[in-house]
Amino acid sequence: MLRALKEDLLHDVKSKELRVIVISAEGPVFCSGHDLKELSTQDDVKHHTEVFEVCAEVMTLIQRLPVPVIAKVNGLATAAGCQLVASCDIAVASEKSRFATPGVNIGLFCSTPAVALGRSLPRKVALEMLFTGEPLSAHEALMHGLVSKVVPEDKLEEETMRISRKICESSKSVLALGKATFYRQMAQDLDTAYKITSQVMVDNLTLRDGQEGIEAFIQKRKPVWSHAQDKKK
Amino acid sequence: MLRALKEDLLHDVKSKELRVIVISAEGPVFCSGHDLKELSTQDDVKHHTEVFEVCAEVMTLIQRLPVPVIAKVNGLATAAGCQLVASCDIAVASEKSRFATPGVNIGLFCSTPAVALGRSLPRKVALEMLFTGEPLSAHEALMHGLVSKVVPEDKLEEETMRISRKICESSKSVLALGKATFYRQMAQDLDTAYKITSQVMVDNLTLRDGQEGIEAFIQKRKPVWSHAQDKKK
Amino acid sequence: MLRALKEDLLHDVKSKELRVIVISAEGPVFCSGHDLKELSTQDDVKHHTEVFEVCAEVMTLIQRLPVPVIAKVNGLATAAGCQLVASCDIAVASEKSRFATPGVNIGLFCSTPAVALGRSLPRKVALEMLFTGEPLSAHEALMHGLVSKVVPEDKLEEETMRISRKICESSKSVLALGKATFYRQMAQDLDTAYKITSQVMVDNLTLRDGQEGIEAFIQKRKPVWSHAQDKKK
């Protein structure tokens, strides 16, 4: 499953046509994490190690992709499923959605999900979830920053598509540069972050789509994006 | 007082019977921080240094304890008392509770409380508290992540006990491993955090209670925890 | 404009009379960021570099000033204007205010604003703003920590003045020490942060205004601040 997800995430990633990825599910569960049967074989430490390595690879891959990744959640997201939501760039959830890390119930603390949760939620909220296994409601998830938008269930498709379409109105190369820079600068102190991003702003302006955007703005017309990564000659 | 609190926190810490610590208070004040008379003797820099060192020791000890520490707040938490709430793993507050760092009023900026506040609250909220000394309401504290739950005063005991009982249903050794790992990985970058936690997940599975939990889940029965730190043979 | 703002921020900064800075605007827009015409000249990489360097200088200067800086927002704050709000110590906004980073619309990702946004907002909220260019409402900005207070438009002046007056009741030297220490310790790990701040608490107590504050408290009288940085003899 993790390997299939990884392959799907990487599918056509360099195509100009791929502009945004939406991760969604069918049925009442968004994702409930690892198949516990895979984790039960007592001696197979090697297999367990591989499972968690591939999992971490998929979660960090999301941030490395050149397009925005949206989690569209309509139901329960638990354990590595909750980690998946936390690892996306944007998350839109229906009001009935819930988020939990119930590993403690089966003696397996959600330590890998905690990496993503601890970076998406206030520490106390994350720890109460991890220590008790109890779910956050969609509105609590929004208040605390685990998701970026909550809508009624019958508006979930519409809102996700609205955000996706808005993203598709922009230049792919500009978004790719912006996303990569965002994660890069967040790992730095303030002064280094500004040094990196000031240079990126100048680079962005030399992109074909950077110049096209500003020219179009000044000429009061709609920009025509090339989505290309090359610089304006 | 700080020394007594430290001793209480460490009391029976290795006992299998100790599974959760709740810090609460009697009367309308949860904790109002340092005794200012202790800080007034003009020349006694040595004593002042000791006071703040012991204080920092107690605050950081909370995160190092192998069991979850819950602040149960029913009233006013100010200065080092507000720092104490911010330093706990979980905080449950009654609706009437308030949180403030009023050191500026007496010419002593709450710089040590600011360490805990700055890591629990959005920066602007923390700075407005620190610069003005004015209190957050319980609901503001929840919205901004300083506490993880707010309930009416007459439900405070019930809710705190409910969370505590939920914690007691889990394996002590699993929670201890999870808590220690949480704070350890939070100090690292994303890739290092995943390296650490992927290994911890594998280690968790080899714990006696790790295997018991998964076996019980597959056999659809209640797990019987040993709470022991040894590995399944 | 950035140079004028920088000069204004530094004006009289050492005067005992300067105790708080409020950044506000006239008209329906708080600040809409860079003048795009300045960024369009195709070859002038040198000028672009300078623009973003001065911008970063102003944004980080705010945190280095010895007095609290309040953004008083009544309207739209976009791009570098949104960054300016995020960079202040405190932000008070009217209910009609909105906050956006719409650089993607003109092919220039708001990468420098993202530095300040990523440190003021949950990551998903920041990324949804950056990827879509769509605005946060004032209440969303409060919920997510971008501003520290939201009031009706007709209370904005009153609330900003109330906070400012509260700040003016404190000692300038104590606030200056507290502010500098806050930003310094936030860049450190927990143990180092406590080492730094424990020492600062002891130093604060030796300040003339530190001793005056505690003496006044014990003598149950109003403190009389010197605002001086020297130590009590």
XYZ file of C-alpha atoms in Angstrom:
699
model
C 0.000 0.000 0.000
C 2.769 2.466 0.994
C 4.709 1.494 -2.127
C 1.634 1.998 -4.313
C 1.030 5.386 -2.703
C 4.646 6.354 -3.315
C 4.389 5.317 -6.941
C 1.150 7.263 -7.360
C 2.702 10.346 -5.811
C 5.634 10.172 -8.208
C 3.498 9.380 -11.277
C 3.952 11.976 -14.036
C 5.512 14.322 -11.499
C 7.518 16.177 -14.126
C 4.607 16.611 -16.515
C 3.416 20.179 -16.987
C -0.092 18.766 -16.767
C 0.350 17.619 -13.150
C -0.363 20.661 -11.020
C -1.811 19.461 -7.751
C -2.294 16.108 -5.970
C -5.392 15.308 -3.896
C -5.269 12.335 -1.539
C -8.744 11.071 -0.684
C -10.477 7.851 0.280
C -13.712 5.993 -0.275
C -15.854 4.927 2.637
C -16.076 6.145 6.228
C -12.338 5.830 6.968
C -9.770 8.140 5.388
C -6.903 5.913 6.431
C -6.289 3.832 9.536
C -2.564 3.397 9.185
C -0.473 0.256 9.176
C -1.844 -3.252 8.715
C -1.155 -4.656 12.174
C -0.775 -8.177 10.860
C 2.348 -6.956 9.085
C 3.752 -5.928 12.448
C 3.005 -9.084 14.417
C 5.516 -11.670 13.193
C 7.642 -11.838 16.265
C 11.107 -12.167 14.911
C 10.939 -10.252 11.710
C 12.699 -7.106 12.836
C 14.020 -6.665 9.337
C 10.550 -6.507 7.842
C 9.332 -4.099 10.549
C 12.301 -1.817 9.913
C 11.480 -1.745 6.233
C 7.807 -0.932 6.857
C 8.656 2.134 8.922
C 11.388 3.255 6.557
C 9.078 3.182 3.563
C 6.441 4.959 5.625
C 8.819 7.789 6.560
C 9.934 7.955 2.942
C 6.367 8.488 1.716
C 5.623 11.084 4.392
C 8.717 13.163 3.648
C 8.317 12.662 -0.118
C 5.097 14.701 0.050
C 7.053 17.792 1.039
C 9.643 17.185 -1.665
C 7.118 16.947 -4.506
C 7.068 20.006 -6.803
C 3.269 20.356 -6.574
C 0.960 21.072 -3.614
C -0.497 17.942 -1.994
C -3.969 18.239 -0.478
C -5.520 15.747 1.954
C -9.284 15.598 1.418
C -10.591 13.952 4.573
C -14.124 12.658 5.004
C -14.092 10.357 8.013
C -11.645 8.852 10.428
C -7.886 9.322 10.080
C -5.917 7.310 12.614
C -2.289 6.454 13.395
C -0.238 6.594 10.167
C -3.445 7.848 8.498
C -3.438 10.833 10.826
C 0.275 11.208 10.088
C -0.549 11.276 6.380
C -2.974 14.182 6.901
C -0.408 16.016 9.024
C 2.253 15.479 6.347
C 0.273 17.015 3.481
C 0.721 20.662 2.508
C -2.980 21.474 2.817
C -5.819 19.506 4.448
C -9.538 20.014 3.865
C -11.858 18.016 6.100
C -15.590 17.455 6.359
C -17.214 18.298 9.678
C -17.674 14.644 10.583
C -13.967 13.841 10.227
C -11.950 12.824 13.258
C -8.247 12.406 13.912
C -6.596 10.040 16.373
C -3.369 8.274 17.248
C -4.644 5.244 19.180
C -1.437 3.198 19.138
C -1.329 3.109 22.948
C -4.411 0.878 22.904
C -2.435 -1.881 21.224
C 0.862 -1.235 23.008
C 2.471 0.514 20.055
C 2.944 4.231 20.757
C 2.417 6.317 17.605
C 6.018 7.572 17.605
C 6.346 8.038 13.839
C 2.956 9.805 13.551
C 4.134 11.954 16.485
C 6.832 13.444 14.248
C 4.198 14.919 11.947
C 1.688 15.692 14.717
C 4.255 17.433 16.898
C 5.022 19.750 13.962
C 1.349 20.448 13.162
C -0.302 20.827 16.570
C 0.398 22.582 19.865
C 2.485 20.228 21.989
C -0.159 19.621 24.661
C -2.845 18.764 22.139
C -0.508 16.354 20.363
C 0.507 14.694 23.644
C -3.076 14.324 24.880
C -3.909 12.575 21.584
C -0.833 10.359 21.809
C -1.254 9.464 25.503
C -5.005 8.798 25.407
C -5.621 7.695 21.815
C -8.768 9.828 21.813
C -9.856 11.667 18.655
C -9.888 15.349 17.794
C -13.053 16.552 16.085
C -12.730 18.334 12.745
C -13.269 21.706 14.397
C -10.624 21.005 17.036
C -8.269 19.923 14.252
C -8.889 23.246 12.495
C -8.515 25.334 15.648
C -5.227 23.640 16.407
C -3.829 23.722 12.857
C -3.872 20.022 11.898
C -6.150 20.853 8.952
C -6.463 24.157 7.120
C -10.174 24.086 6.325
C -13.373 22.394 7.566
C -16.604 22.327 5.547
C -19.935 20.463 5.702
C -19.687 17.004 4.153
C -21.727 17.987 1.092
C -19.305 20.835 0.335
C -16.095 18.822 0.686
C -15.714 17.946 -2.986
C -16.603 21.479 -4.054
C -14.173 23.169 -1.648
C -11.307 20.808 -2.481
C -11.870 21.393 -6.184
C -12.088 25.142 -5.642
C -8.695 25.182 -3.923
C -7.237 22.871 -6.564
C -8.516 25.047 -9.403
C -7.100 28.134 -7.721
C -3.716 26.382 -7.545
C -3.988 25.439 -11.245
C -4.357 29.121 -12.145
C -0.732 29.685 -11.071
C 2.540 28.827 -12.733
C 3.809 25.339 -11.912
C 7.442 26.455 -11.868
C 6.691 29.351 -9.517
C 4.764 27.084 -7.106
C 7.518 24.460 -7.256
C 10.166 27.038 -6.371
C 7.979 28.461 -3.607
C 7.155 25.099 -2.043
C 10.746 23.876 -2.028
C 11.918 27.179 -0.572
C 9.236 27.153 2.124
C 10.372 23.853 3.612
C 14.047 24.754 3.149
C 13.857 28.080 4.995
C 11.660 26.714 7.795
C 14.562 24.547 8.942
C 16.796 27.629 9.353
C 17.150 30.488 11.819
C 15.514 33.802 10.918
C 18.548 35.533 9.405
C 19.531 32.527 7.293
C 15.904 32.111 6.232
C 15.827 35.688 4.968
C 19.155 35.289 3.201
C 17.862 32.211 1.350
C 14.482 33.672 0.464
C 15.752 37.110 -0.598
C 17.903 35.334 -3.164
C 14.965 33.136 -4.196
C 12.786 36.221 -4.778
C 15.407 37.599 -7.153
C 15.665 34.208 -8.895
C 11.871 33.987 -9.110
C 11.825 37.356 -10.891
C 14.201 36.043 -13.552
C 11.966 33.031 -14.278
C 10.047 33.304 -17.522
C 6.783 33.123 -15.546
C 8.063 35.611 -12.982
C 8.565 38.272 -15.631
C 5.359 37.326 -17.456
C 3.349 37.746 -14.244
C 4.648 41.204 -13.462
C 4.396 42.372 -17.059
C 0.806 41.153 -17.239
C -0.005 42.910 -13.959
C 1.415 46.210 -15.182
C -0.290 45.810 -18.560
C -3.543 44.909 -16.768
C -3.973 41.647 -18.661
C -4.183 37.985 -17.657
C -0.753 36.307 -17.516
C -0.028 33.398 -19.838
C 2.145 30.902 -17.995
C 4.760 28.730 -19.680
C 5.126 26.582 -16.524
C 8.707 26.198 -17.680
C 11.651 26.291 -15.337
C 13.888 28.257 -17.651
C 14.755 31.885 -17.258
C 13.538 34.723 -19.419
C 16.157 35.577 -21.980
C 8.293 24.753 47.607
C 10.161 24.007 44.353
C 12.253 21.399 46.169
C 9.133 19.791 47.637
C 7.518 19.742 44.200
C 10.629 18.142 42.731
C 10.633 15.487 45.435
C 6.933 14.796 44.889
C 7.448 14.476 41.150
C 10.232 11.951 41.680
C 8.406 10.012 44.413
C 7.945 6.339 43.467
C 8.722 7.202 39.879
C 9.968 3.718 39.088
C 7.039 1.928 40.663
C 4.758 0.107 38.256
C 1.891 1.537 40.276
C 2.757 5.126 39.343
C 1.148 5.716 35.982
C 0.224 9.375 35.764
C 0.870 12.534 37.805
C -1.754 15.234 38.289
C -0.645 18.652 39.581
C -3.504 20.577 41.140
C -4.115 23.189 43.800
C -6.582 24.111 46.468
C -8.225 27.515 46.531
C -8.743 30.123 43.799
C -5.092 30.275 42.719
C -3.429 27.388 40.887
C 0.020 28.835 41.447
C 1.334 32.388 41.485
C 5.007 31.642 41.034
C 7.984 32.718 43.075
C 7.785 34.169 46.561
C 8.954 37.706 45.841
C 10.398 38.090 49.305
C 12.937 35.452 48.324
C 14.015 37.668 45.449
C 14.350 40.964 47.288
C 17.546 40.649 49.353
C 19.661 43.039 47.398
C 23.037 41.407 47.427
C 22.190 37.776 47.452
C 22.867 37.014 43.817
C 23.920 33.520 44.816
C 20.556 32.738 46.344
C 18.678 34.209 43.351
C 20.758 32.111 40.979
C 19.883 29.008 42.937
C 16.155 29.789 42.944
C 16.011 30.055 39.168
C 18.207 27.012 38.650
C 15.980 24.827 40.807
C 12.948 26.266 39.039
C 14.320 25.376 35.590
C 15.248 21.945 36.919
C 11.676 21.240 38.037
C 10.190 22.523 34.778
C 12.439 20.388 32.589
C 12.147 17.406 34.930
C 8.443 17.170 34.037
C 9.318 16.274 30.467
C 11.916 13.756 31.595
C 9.554 11.801 33.856
C 8.475 8.423 32.454
C 4.765 9.116 33.075
C 2.405 11.758 31.665
C 2.074 14.865 33.858
C -1.284 16.648 33.811
C -1.902 20.179 35.104
C -5.427 20.426 36.508
C -6.085 24.157 36.671
C -9.013 25.738 38.477
C -8.187 29.399 38.926
C -5.331 31.770 38.340
C -1.921 30.609 37.109
C 0.623 33.412 36.998
C 4.351 33.861 36.363
C 6.195 30.625 37.266
C 2.716 29.147 37.904
C 1.818 29.815 34.284
C 5.206 28.361 33.333
C 4.323 25.232 35.303
C 1.114 24.759 33.297
C 2.989 25.339 30.047
C 5.626 22.791 31.085
C 3.211 19.918 31.743
C 2.449 17.330 29.068
C -1.313 17.863 29.253
C -3.340 20.679 30.843
C -7.041 20.580 31.707
C -8.560 23.848 32.893
C -11.900 24.986 34.228
C -13.651 27.780 32.355
C -12.888 30.292 35.066
C -9.125 29.715 34.907
C -6.835 32.489 33.746
C -3.190 32.605 32.769
C -0.810 35.548 33.076
C 2.833 36.574 33.251
C 2.624 39.871 35.148
C 6.319 40.220 36.012
C 6.524 43.568 34.186
C 4.308 45.089 36.892
C 7.048 44.535 39.458
C 9.982 45.239 37.176
C 10.895 41.582 36.732
C 10.186 40.403 33.189
C 8.952 36.789 33.138
C 11.969 35.592 31.134
C 12.041 32.024 32.497
C 8.264 31.567 32.081
C 8.745 32.934 28.548
C 10.796 29.830 27.693
C 7.774 27.606 28.292
C 5.201 30.094 26.963
C 7.117 30.761 23.773
C 7.061 27.011 23.070
C 3.329 26.626 23.860
C 1.713 29.698 22.332
C 1.876 31.659 19.079
C 4.645 34.233 19.438
C 2.387 37.300 19.327
C 0.073 35.948 22.002
C 3.024 35.107 24.244
C 4.578 38.541 23.743
C 1.331 40.403 24.420
C 1.043 38.469 27.697
C 4.671 39.161 28.601
C 4.619 42.865 27.643
C 1.277 43.732 29.254
C 0.965 41.233 32.086
C -2.693 40.775 31.170
C -4.370 37.379 31.497
C -5.595 34.940 28.861
C -9.015 33.442 29.544
C -9.348 29.663 29.618
C -10.905 29.639 26.155
C -8.118 31.803 24.733
C -5.595 29.460 26.364
C -7.285 26.515 24.629
C -7.546 28.241 21.252
C -3.851 29.123 21.395
C -2.626 25.750 22.706
C -1.512 26.599 26.246
C -4.005 24.053 27.612
C -5.391 20.995 25.851
C -8.896 20.976 27.308
C -11.351 23.381 28.955
C -14.433 22.212 30.867
C -16.994 23.797 33.235
C -15.686 23.981 36.785
C -18.012 21.219 38.022
C -16.642 18.827 35.368
C -12.940 19.503 36.002
C -12.367 16.625 38.423
C -14.375 14.232 36.248
C -12.561 15.140 33.018
C -9.113 15.002 34.616
C -9.907 11.586 36.093
C -11.309 10.373 32.774
C -8.062 11.297 30.984
C -5.999 9.785 33.817
C -7.966 6.523 33.737
C -7.572 6.346 29.962
C -3.806 6.707 30.438
C -3.843 3.968 33.100
C -5.396 1.551 30.596
C -2.125 1.618 28.630
C 1.229 -0.017 29.281
C 3.571 2.075 31.421
C 6.651 0.978 29.489
C 5.057 1.828 26.143
C 4.014 5.296 27.354
C 7.464 5.897 28.862
C 9.160 5.017 25.581
C 6.686 7.163 23.645
C 7.020 10.194 25.888
C 10.819 10.150 25.928
C 10.889 9.716 22.159
C 8.414 12.547 21.582
C 10.584 15.155 23.272
C 13.764 13.698 21.773
C 12.547 13.813 18.154
C 10.961 17.253 18.511
C 14.434 18.749 18.954
C 15.567 17.322 15.600
C 15.034 18.096 11.929
C 12.397 16.072 10.072
C 14.686 13.443 8.556
C 16.543 12.807 11.816
C 13.221 12.692 13.672
C 11.979 9.966 11.340
C 15.220 8.019 11.648
C 14.944 8.059 15.439
C 11.260 7.206 15.577
C 11.340 4.487 12.899
C 13.891 2.695 15.049
C 11.790 3.311 18.168
C 8.722 1.767 16.500
C 10.726 -1.386 15.809
C 12.023 -1.406 19.405
C 8.481 -0.829 20.705
C 7.325 -3.927 18.807
C 9.933 -6.062 20.543
C 8.772 -4.919 23.993
C 6.801 -7.537 25.875
C 3.799 -5.181 25.939
C 4.284 -4.297 22.286
C 3.848 -7.915 21.238
C 1.071 -8.507 23.775
C -0.899 -5.562 22.386
C -0.759 -6.687 18.795
C -1.458 -10.318 19.650
C -4.469 -9.283 21.728
C -5.732 -7.084 18.875
C -5.474 -9.911 16.346
C -7.040 -12.388 18.788
C -9.774 -9.832 19.542
C -9.192 -9.922 23.281
C -8.178 -7.346 25.901
C -4.404 -7.019 26.300
C -2.818 -7.854 29.657
C 0.072 -5.481 30.224
C 3.213 -6.418 32.155
C 4.313 -2.742 32.279
C 7.819 -4.207 32.195
C 10.616 -2.695 30.179
C 12.069 -6.000 29.073
C 11.743 -7.457 25.641
C 9.644 -10.416 24.656
C 11.825 -13.507 24.439
C 9.241 53.480 1.620
C 11.168 50.664 3.320
C 14.021 53.074 4.045
C 11.612 55.633 5.488
C 10.025 52.933 7.646
C 13.446 51.857 8.849
C 14.363 55.421 9.717
C 11.073 55.918 11.546
C 11.592 52.715 13.506
C 15.042 53.859 14.591
C 13.980 57.438 15.355
C 14.703 58.396 18.971
C 15.093 54.718 19.811
C 17.373 55.419 22.761
C 15.191 58.128 24.254
C 13.560 57.263 27.559
C 10.426 58.851 26.138
C 10.076 56.245 23.387
C 8.307 53.320 24.984
C 6.257 51.601 22.297
C 5.899 51.826 18.508
C 2.557 51.455 16.731
C 2.550 50.822 12.983
C -0.745 51.788 11.374
C -2.107 53.027 8.063
C -4.701 55.358 6.649
C -7.338 54.115 4.228
C -8.709 50.640 3.544
C -5.321 48.995 2.981
C -2.855 48.421 5.830
C -0.028 47.650 3.443
C 0.072 45.831 0.122
C 3.777 45.131 -0.020
C 6.309 45.927 -2.706
C 5.724 48.324 -5.554
C 5.690 45.888 -8.459
C 7.006 48.469 -10.866
C 10.225 48.390 -8.878
C 10.498 44.678 -9.603
C 9.803 44.715 -13.324
C 12.955 46.136 -14.929
C 14.159 42.971 -16.510
C 17.891 43.152 -16.074
C 18.250 44.987 -12.842
C 19.056 42.044 -10.611
C 21.182 44.327 -8.474
C 18.257 46.593 -7.670
C 15.960 43.623 -6.941
C 18.548 42.162 -4.587
C 18.764 45.455 -2.733
C 14.965 45.731 -2.392
C 14.674 42.332 -0.724
C 17.723 42.908 1.456
C 16.343 46.189 2.813
C 12.976 44.490 3.293
C 14.495 41.656 5.352
C 16.502 44.235 7.301
C 13.354 46.150 8.291
C 11.473 42.975 9.224
C 14.242 41.663 11.463
C 14.972 45.127 12.855
C 11.524 45.095 14.493
C 12.575 42.230 16.735
C 15.856 43.943 17.582
C 14.281 47.217 18.718
C 14.320 47.734 22.505
C 10.599 48.591 22.621
C 7.480 46.562 21.748
C 6.212 47.097 18.198
C 2.460 46.818 17.633
C 0.773 46.439 14.243
C -2.619 48.154 14.291
C -4.430 46.704 11.285
C -7.666 48.050 9.872
C -8.039 46.630 6.395
C -6.113 44.518 3.960
C -2.531 43.384 4.611
C -1.013 41.566 1.661
C 2.367 40.169 0.598
C 5.151 42.118 2.352
C 2.354 43.946 4.207
C 1.214 40.647 5.652
C 4.867 39.893 6.422
C 5.073 43.209 8.280
C 2.137 42.221 10.514
C 3.669 38.801 11.126
C 6.996 40.426 12.026
C 5.639 42.736 14.721
C 5.685 41.739 18.388
C 1.942 42.287 18.858
C -0.837 42.737 16.296
C -4.288 44.171 16.941
C -6.744 43.974 14.054
C -10.255 45.199 13.357
C -12.838 42.591 12.418
C -12.864 43.665 8.788
C -9.122 43.128 8.348
C -7.858 40.444 6.025
C -4.447 38.915 5.418
C -3.137 37.419 2.191
C -0.011 36.471 0.279
C -1.217 36.658 -3.335
C 2.203 36.601 -5.021
C 1.284 33.448 -6.970
C -1.242 35.497 -8.958
C 1.569 37.525 -10.496
C 4.082 34.700 -10.745
C 6.113 35.831 -7.732
C 5.730 33.391 -4.828
C 5.719 35.222 -1.491
C 8.909 33.498 -0.309
C 10.153 36.299 1.959
C 6.706 36.807 3.552
C 6.668 33.019 4.022
C 9.570 33.337 6.461
C 7.433 35.402 8.828
C 4.180 33.547 8.093
C 5.712 30.118 8.603
C 6.847 31.247 12.057
C 3.446 32.762 12.992
C 0.901 30.304 11.623
C 0.367 26.543 11.548
C 2.180 25.197 8.499
C -0.950 24.086 6.605
C -2.658 27.434 7.039
C 0.459 29.266 5.851
C 0.814 26.982 2.832
C -2.851 27.274 1.825
C -2.442 31.072 1.902
C 0.798 30.919 -0.081
C -0.445 28.398 -2.684
C -3.856 29.980 -3.295
C -3.288 33.656 -2.510
C -6.644 33.693 -0.705
C -7.128 35.824 2.412
C -7.566 34.857 6.057
C -10.315 36.727 7.868
C -9.411 38.597 11.057
C -10.953 35.854 13.182
C -9.039 33.141 11.342
C -5.870 35.192 11.807
C -6.567 35.324 15.549
C -7.430 31.629 15.834
C -4.222 30.729 14.050
C -1.947 33.194 15.884
C -1.082 35.701 13.138
C -2.602 38.490 15.258
C -2.974 38.596 19.025
C -6.265 40.478 19.270
C -9.336 41.239 17.121
C -11.844 43.964 17.978
C -14.720 45.768 16.199
C -13.471 48.553 13.940
C -14.758 51.290 16.254
C -12.754 49.835 19.165
C -9.444 49.458 17.310
C -7.944 52.778 18.361
C -9.115 52.325 21.944
C -7.755 48.775 22.293
C -4.409 49.638 20.701
C -4.043 52.630 23.017
C -5.053 50.532 26.011
C -2.304 47.993 25.273
C 0.190 50.799 24.575
C -0.628 52.560 27.840
C -0.278 49.288 29.738
C 3.178 48.877 28.197
C 4.072 52.461 29.178
C 3.324 51.647 32.812
C 6.371 49.346 32.860
C 10.073 50.080 32.990
C 11.668 50.586 29.582
C 14.903 48.885 30.606
C 13.053 45.841 31.963
C 10.972 45.483 28.778
C 14.080 45.930 26.622
C 15.910 43.181 28.496
C 12.836 40.923 28.333
C 12.229 41.431 24.632
C 15.839 40.844 23.623
C 15.982 37.742 25.806
C 12.722 36.363 24.414
C 13.972 36.282 20.840
C 17.419 35.091 21.924
C 16.169 32.096 23.916
C 13.562 31.086 21.324
C 16.378 30.192 18.916
C 17.847 27.740 21.460
C 17.024 24.266 22.744
C 15.131 24.010 26.044
C 18.116 23.505 28.344
C 20.136 26.327 26.790
C 17.066 28.568 26.858
C 16.707 27.984 30.598
C 20.406 28.592 31.188
C 20.215 31.936 29.384
C 16.993 33.076 31.016
C 17.896 31.985 34.560
C 20.933 34.246 34.317
C 18.803 37.048 32.848
C 16.356 36.809 35.771
C 19.256 37.315 38.183
C 20.549 40.244 36.094
C 17.042 41.725 35.925
C 16.898 41.670 39.729
C 20.086 43.736 39.925
C 18.676 46.430 37.617
C 17.696 49.610 39.402
C 14.095 49.111 38.215
C 14.197 45.422 39.156
C 14.923 46.243 42.773
C 12.538 49.203 42.779
C 9.689 46.992 41.522
C 10.122 44.331 44.176
C 10.638 46.864 46.969
C 7.496 48.735 45.899
C 5.532 45.458 45.818
C 6.640 44.492 49.320
C 6.008 48.035 50.598
C 2.598 48.002 48.857
C 3.264 51.204 46.933
C 3.435 52.112 43.242
C 6.918 51.667 41.778
C 8.759 54.704 40.391
C 10.745 53.618 37.367
C 14.059 55.184 36.358
C 13.921 53.421 32.950
C 17.702 53.430 33.259
C 19.825 50.491 32.242
C 22.242 50.781 35.121
C 22.332 48.513 38.121
C 21.262 49.372 41.616
C 24.296 50.273 43.668
